[in-house]
PDB file of C-alpha atoms in Angstrom:
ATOM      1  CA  UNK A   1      97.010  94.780 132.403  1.00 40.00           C
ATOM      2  CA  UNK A   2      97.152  96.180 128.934  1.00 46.00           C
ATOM      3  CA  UNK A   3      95.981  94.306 126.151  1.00 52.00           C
ATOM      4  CA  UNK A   4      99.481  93.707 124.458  1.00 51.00           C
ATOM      5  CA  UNK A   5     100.939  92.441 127.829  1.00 83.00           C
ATOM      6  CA  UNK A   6      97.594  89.634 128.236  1.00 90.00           C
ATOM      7  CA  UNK A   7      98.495  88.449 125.149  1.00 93.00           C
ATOM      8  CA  UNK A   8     102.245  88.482 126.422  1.00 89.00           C
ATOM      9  CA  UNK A   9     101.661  86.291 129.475  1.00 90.00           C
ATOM     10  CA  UNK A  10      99.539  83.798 126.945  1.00 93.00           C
ATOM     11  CA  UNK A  11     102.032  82.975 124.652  1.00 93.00           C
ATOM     12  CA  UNK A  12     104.462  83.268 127.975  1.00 91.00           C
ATOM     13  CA  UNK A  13     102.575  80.211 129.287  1.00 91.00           C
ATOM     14  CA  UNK A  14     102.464  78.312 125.959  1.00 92.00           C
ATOM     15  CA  UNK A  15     106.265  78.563 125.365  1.00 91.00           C
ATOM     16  CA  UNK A  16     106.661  77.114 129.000  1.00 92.00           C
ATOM     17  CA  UNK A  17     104.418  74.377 128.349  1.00 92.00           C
ATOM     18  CA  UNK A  18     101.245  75.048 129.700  1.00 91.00           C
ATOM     19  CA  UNK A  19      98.286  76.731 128.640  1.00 86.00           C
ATOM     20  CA  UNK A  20      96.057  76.106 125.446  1.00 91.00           C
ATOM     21  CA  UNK A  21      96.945  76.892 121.945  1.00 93.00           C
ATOM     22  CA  UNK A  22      93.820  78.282 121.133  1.00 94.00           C
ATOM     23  CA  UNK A  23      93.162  80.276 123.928  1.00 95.00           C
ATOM     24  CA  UNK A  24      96.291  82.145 122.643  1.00 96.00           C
ATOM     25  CA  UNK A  25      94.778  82.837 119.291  1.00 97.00           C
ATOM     26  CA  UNK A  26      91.915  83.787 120.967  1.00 97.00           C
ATOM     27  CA  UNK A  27      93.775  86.309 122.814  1.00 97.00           C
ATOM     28  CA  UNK A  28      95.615  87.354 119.620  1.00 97.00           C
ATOM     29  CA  UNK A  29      92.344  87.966 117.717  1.00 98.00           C
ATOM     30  CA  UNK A  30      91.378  90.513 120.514  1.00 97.00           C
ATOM     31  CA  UNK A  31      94.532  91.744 121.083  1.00 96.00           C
ATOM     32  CA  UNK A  32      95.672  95.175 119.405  1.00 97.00           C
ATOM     33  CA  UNK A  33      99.142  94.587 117.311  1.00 96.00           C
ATOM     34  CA  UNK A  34     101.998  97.136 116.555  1.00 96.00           C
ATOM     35  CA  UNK A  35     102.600  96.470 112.866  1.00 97.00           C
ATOM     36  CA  UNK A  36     105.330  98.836 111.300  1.00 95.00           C
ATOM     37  CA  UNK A  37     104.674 100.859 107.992  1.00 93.00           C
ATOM     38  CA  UNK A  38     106.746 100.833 105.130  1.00 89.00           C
ATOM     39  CA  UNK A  39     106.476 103.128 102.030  1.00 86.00           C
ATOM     40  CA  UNK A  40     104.838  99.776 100.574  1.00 79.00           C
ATOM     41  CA  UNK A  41     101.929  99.120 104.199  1.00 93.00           C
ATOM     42  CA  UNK A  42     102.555  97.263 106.384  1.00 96.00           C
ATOM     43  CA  UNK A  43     106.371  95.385 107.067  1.00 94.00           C
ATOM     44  CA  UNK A  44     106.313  91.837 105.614  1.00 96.00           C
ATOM     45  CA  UNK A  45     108.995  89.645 105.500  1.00 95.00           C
ATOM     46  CA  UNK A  46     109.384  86.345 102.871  1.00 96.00           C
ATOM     47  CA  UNK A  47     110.588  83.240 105.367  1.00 95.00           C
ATOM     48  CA  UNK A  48     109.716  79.480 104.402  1.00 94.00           C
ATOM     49  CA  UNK A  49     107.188  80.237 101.285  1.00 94.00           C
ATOM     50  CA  UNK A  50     105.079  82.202 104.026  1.00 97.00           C
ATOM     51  CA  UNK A  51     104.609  86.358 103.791  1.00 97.00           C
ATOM     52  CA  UNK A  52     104.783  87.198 107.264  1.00 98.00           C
ATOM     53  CA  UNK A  53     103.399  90.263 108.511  1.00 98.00           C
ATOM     54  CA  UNK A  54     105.649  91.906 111.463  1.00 97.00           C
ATOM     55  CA  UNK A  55     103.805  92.424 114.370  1.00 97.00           C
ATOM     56  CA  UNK A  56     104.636  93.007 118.476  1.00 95.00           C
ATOM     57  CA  UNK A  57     102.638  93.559 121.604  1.00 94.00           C
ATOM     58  CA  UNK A  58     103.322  96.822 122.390  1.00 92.00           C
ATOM     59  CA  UNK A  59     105.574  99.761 122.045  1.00 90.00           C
ATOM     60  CA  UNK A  60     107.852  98.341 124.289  1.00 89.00           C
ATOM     61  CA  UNK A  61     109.007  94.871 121.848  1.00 90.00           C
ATOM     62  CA  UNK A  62     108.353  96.990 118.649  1.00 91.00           C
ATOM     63  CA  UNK A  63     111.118  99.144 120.388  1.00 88.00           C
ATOM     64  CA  UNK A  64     113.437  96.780 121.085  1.00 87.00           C
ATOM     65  CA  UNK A  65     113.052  95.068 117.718  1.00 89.00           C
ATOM     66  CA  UNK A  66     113.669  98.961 116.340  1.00 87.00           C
ATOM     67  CA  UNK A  67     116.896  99.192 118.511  1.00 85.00           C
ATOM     68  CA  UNK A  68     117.850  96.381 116.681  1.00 82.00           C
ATOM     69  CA  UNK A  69     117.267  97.374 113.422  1.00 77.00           C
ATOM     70  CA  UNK A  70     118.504 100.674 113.751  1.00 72.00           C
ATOM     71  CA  UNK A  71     121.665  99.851 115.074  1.00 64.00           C
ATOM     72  CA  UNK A  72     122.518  97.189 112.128  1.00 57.00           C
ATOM     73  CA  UNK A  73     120.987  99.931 109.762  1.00 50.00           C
ATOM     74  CA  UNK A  74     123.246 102.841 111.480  1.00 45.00           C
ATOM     75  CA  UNK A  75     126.478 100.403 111.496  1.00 45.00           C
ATOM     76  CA  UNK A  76     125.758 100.246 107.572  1.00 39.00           C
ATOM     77  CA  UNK A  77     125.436 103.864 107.103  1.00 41.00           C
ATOM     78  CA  UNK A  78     128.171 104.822 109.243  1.00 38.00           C
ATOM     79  CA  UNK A  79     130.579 102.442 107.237  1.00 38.00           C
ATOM     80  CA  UNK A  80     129.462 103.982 103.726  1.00 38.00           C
ATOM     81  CA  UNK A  81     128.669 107.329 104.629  1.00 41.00           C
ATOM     82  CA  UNK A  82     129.365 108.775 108.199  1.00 40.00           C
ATOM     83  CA  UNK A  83     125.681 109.119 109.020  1.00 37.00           C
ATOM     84  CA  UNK A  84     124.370 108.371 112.512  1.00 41.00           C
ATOM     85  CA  UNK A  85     121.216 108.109 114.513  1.00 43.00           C
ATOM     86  CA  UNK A  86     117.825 106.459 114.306  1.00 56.00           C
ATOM     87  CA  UNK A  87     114.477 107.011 111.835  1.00 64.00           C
ATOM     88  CA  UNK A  88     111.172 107.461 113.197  1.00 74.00           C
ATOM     89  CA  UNK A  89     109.561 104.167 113.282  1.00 82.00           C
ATOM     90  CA  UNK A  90     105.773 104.463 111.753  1.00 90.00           C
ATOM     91  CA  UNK A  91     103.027 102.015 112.468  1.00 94.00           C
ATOM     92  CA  UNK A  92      99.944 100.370 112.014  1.00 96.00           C
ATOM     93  CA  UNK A  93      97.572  99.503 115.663  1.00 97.00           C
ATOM     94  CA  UNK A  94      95.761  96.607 113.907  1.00 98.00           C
ATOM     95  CA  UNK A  95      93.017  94.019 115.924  1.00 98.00           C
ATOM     96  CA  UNK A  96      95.169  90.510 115.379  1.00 98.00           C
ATOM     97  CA  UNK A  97      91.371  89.219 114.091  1.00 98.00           C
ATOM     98  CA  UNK A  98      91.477  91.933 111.397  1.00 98.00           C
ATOM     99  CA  UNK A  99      94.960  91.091 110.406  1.00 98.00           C
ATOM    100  CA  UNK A 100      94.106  87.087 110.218  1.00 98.00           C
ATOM    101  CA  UNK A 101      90.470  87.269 108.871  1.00 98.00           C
ATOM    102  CA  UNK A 102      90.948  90.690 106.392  1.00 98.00           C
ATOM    103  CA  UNK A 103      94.730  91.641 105.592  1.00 98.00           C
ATOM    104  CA  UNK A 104      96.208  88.243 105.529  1.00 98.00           C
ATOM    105  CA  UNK A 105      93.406  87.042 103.083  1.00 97.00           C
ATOM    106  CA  UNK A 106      93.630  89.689 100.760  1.00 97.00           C
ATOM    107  CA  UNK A 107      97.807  89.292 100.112  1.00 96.00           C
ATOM    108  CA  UNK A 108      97.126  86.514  97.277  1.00 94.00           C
ATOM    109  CA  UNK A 109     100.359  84.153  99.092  1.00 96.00           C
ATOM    110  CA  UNK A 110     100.523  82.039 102.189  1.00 97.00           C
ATOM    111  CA  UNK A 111     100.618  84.782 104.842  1.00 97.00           C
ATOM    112  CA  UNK A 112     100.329  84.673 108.534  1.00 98.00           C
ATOM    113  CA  UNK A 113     101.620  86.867 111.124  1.00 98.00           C
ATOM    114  CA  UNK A 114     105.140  86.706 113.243  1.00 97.00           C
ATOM    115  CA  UNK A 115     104.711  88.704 116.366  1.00 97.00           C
ATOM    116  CA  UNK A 116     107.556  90.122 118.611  1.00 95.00           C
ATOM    117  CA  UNK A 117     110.320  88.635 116.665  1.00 92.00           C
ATOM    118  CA  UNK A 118     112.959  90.490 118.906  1.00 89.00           C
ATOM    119  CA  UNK A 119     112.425  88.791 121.906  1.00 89.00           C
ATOM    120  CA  UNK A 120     113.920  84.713 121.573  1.00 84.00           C
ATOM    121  CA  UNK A 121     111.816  84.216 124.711  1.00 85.00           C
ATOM    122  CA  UNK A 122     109.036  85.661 123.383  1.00 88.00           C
ATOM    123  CA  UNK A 123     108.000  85.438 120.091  1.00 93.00           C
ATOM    124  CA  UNK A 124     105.320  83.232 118.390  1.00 95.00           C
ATOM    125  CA  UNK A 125     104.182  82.856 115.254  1.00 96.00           C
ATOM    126  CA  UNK A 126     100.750  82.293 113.619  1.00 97.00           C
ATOM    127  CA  UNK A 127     100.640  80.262 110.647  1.00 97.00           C
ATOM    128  CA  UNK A 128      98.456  80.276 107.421  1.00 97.00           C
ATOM    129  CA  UNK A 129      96.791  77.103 108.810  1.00 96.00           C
ATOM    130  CA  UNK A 130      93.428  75.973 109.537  1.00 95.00           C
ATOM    131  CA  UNK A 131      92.285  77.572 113.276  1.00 95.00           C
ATOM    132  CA  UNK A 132      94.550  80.605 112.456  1.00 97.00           C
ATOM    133  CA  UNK A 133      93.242  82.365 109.004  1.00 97.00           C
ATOM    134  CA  UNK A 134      90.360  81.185 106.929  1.00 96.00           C
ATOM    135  CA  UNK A 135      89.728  78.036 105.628  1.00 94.00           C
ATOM    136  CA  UNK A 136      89.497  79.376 102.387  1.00 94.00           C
ATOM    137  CA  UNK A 137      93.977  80.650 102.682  1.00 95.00           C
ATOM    138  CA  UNK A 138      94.608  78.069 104.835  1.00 95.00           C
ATOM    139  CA  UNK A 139      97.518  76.316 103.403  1.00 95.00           C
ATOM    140  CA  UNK A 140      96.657  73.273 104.997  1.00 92.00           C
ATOM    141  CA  UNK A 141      93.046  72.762 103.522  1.00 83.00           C
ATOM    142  CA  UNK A 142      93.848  74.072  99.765  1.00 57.00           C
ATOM    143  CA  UNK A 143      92.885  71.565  97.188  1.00 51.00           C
ATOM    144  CA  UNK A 144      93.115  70.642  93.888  1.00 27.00           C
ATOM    145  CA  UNK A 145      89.495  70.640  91.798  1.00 32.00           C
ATOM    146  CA  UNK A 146      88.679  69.928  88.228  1.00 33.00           C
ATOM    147  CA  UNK A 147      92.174  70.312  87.107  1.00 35.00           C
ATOM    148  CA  UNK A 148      92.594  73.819  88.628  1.00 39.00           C
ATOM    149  CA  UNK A 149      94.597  75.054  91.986  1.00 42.00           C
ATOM    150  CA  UNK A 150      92.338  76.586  94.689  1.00 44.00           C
ATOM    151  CA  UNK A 151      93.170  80.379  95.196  1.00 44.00           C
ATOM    152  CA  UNK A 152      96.595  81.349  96.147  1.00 42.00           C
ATOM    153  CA  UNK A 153      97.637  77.928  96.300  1.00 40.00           C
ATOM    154  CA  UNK A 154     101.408  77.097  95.163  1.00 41.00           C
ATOM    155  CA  UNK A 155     100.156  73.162  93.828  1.00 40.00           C
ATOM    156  CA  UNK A 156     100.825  73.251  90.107  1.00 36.00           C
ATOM    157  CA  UNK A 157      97.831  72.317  87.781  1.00 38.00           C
ATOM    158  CA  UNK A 158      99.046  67.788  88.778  1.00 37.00           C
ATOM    159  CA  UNK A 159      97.872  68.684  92.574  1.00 39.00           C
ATOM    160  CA  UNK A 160     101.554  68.966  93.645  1.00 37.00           C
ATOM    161  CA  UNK A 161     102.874  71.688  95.945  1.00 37.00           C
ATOM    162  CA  UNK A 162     106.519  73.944  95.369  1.00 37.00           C
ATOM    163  CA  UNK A 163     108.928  74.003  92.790  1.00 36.00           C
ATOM    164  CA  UNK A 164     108.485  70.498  91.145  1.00 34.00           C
ATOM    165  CA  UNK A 165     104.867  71.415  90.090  1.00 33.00           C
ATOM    166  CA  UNK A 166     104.084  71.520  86.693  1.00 34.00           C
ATOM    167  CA  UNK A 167     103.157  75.319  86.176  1.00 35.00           C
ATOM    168  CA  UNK A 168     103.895  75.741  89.389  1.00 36.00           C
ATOM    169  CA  UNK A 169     107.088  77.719  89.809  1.00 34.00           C
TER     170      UNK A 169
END
């Protein structure tokens, strides 16, 4: 069994109900992720004041995520310009303990990682949380000290979190 598809039959067996939550972070920190490239690194998308990173299992869901894109992309360019066909999709092969412990630290927001985002069945998401990155961009152990916000939190300089913070967008 290849690494992407042991990692597949984990979060499999959480979605149905059984297995353990951390076991399948476990298996993501092993496991080696598909992350596409864009002329910026790696894909990201904003959803829910969270940077996710775009990740899949294997060539297989990064494929079928690409079909998607493409053809939504091609139905665009058809429509505007008469152009057809698919791009070359570029990517990263990235340990999910590299992405949660290095890259995700280092993009200065709440960031985690949503893997195989194509598949309804399938995908999962790992959160900026406490268990999942470091404590230290967890957005669930941030706190407010001596008047200042901890390090890439969103609390505003009163200790309180989103858009109704003083200072705090």
């Amino acid at each position: 069994m290849s690494e992407g598809n042991a990692l597949a039959d984990r979060i499999a067996g959480r979605r149905a109900g059984t297995g353990d939550p951390q076991a399948v972070v476990g298996e993501f920190r092993r496991s080696v992720v598909l992350v596409p490239m864009t002329a910026g690194g790696l894909w990201t998308q904003a959803f829910g004041g969270v940077r996710w990173i775009i990740g899949f299992t294997d060539e297989a869901a990064l494929a079928r995520f690409a079909r998607v894109r493409d053809s939504e992309a091609t139905r665009v360019r058809d429509a505007r310009a008469g152009l057809a066909g698919t791009r070359p999709w570029e990517y990263a092969a990235l340990r999910g303990a590299r992405l949660l412990d290095e890259i995700v630290p280092s993009m200065g927001c709440p960031a985690g990682v949503a893997l195989d985002i194509a598949d309804p069945d399938g995908a999962m998401f790992f959160p900026p949380v406490k268990g999942i990155v470091p404590e230290a961009v967890a957005v669930d152990t941030r706190t407010h000290v001596e008047g200042k916000t901890a390090p890439g939190s969103d609390a505003g300089p009163d200790g309180r979190r989103g858009a109704g913070a003083k200072g705090g967008g």
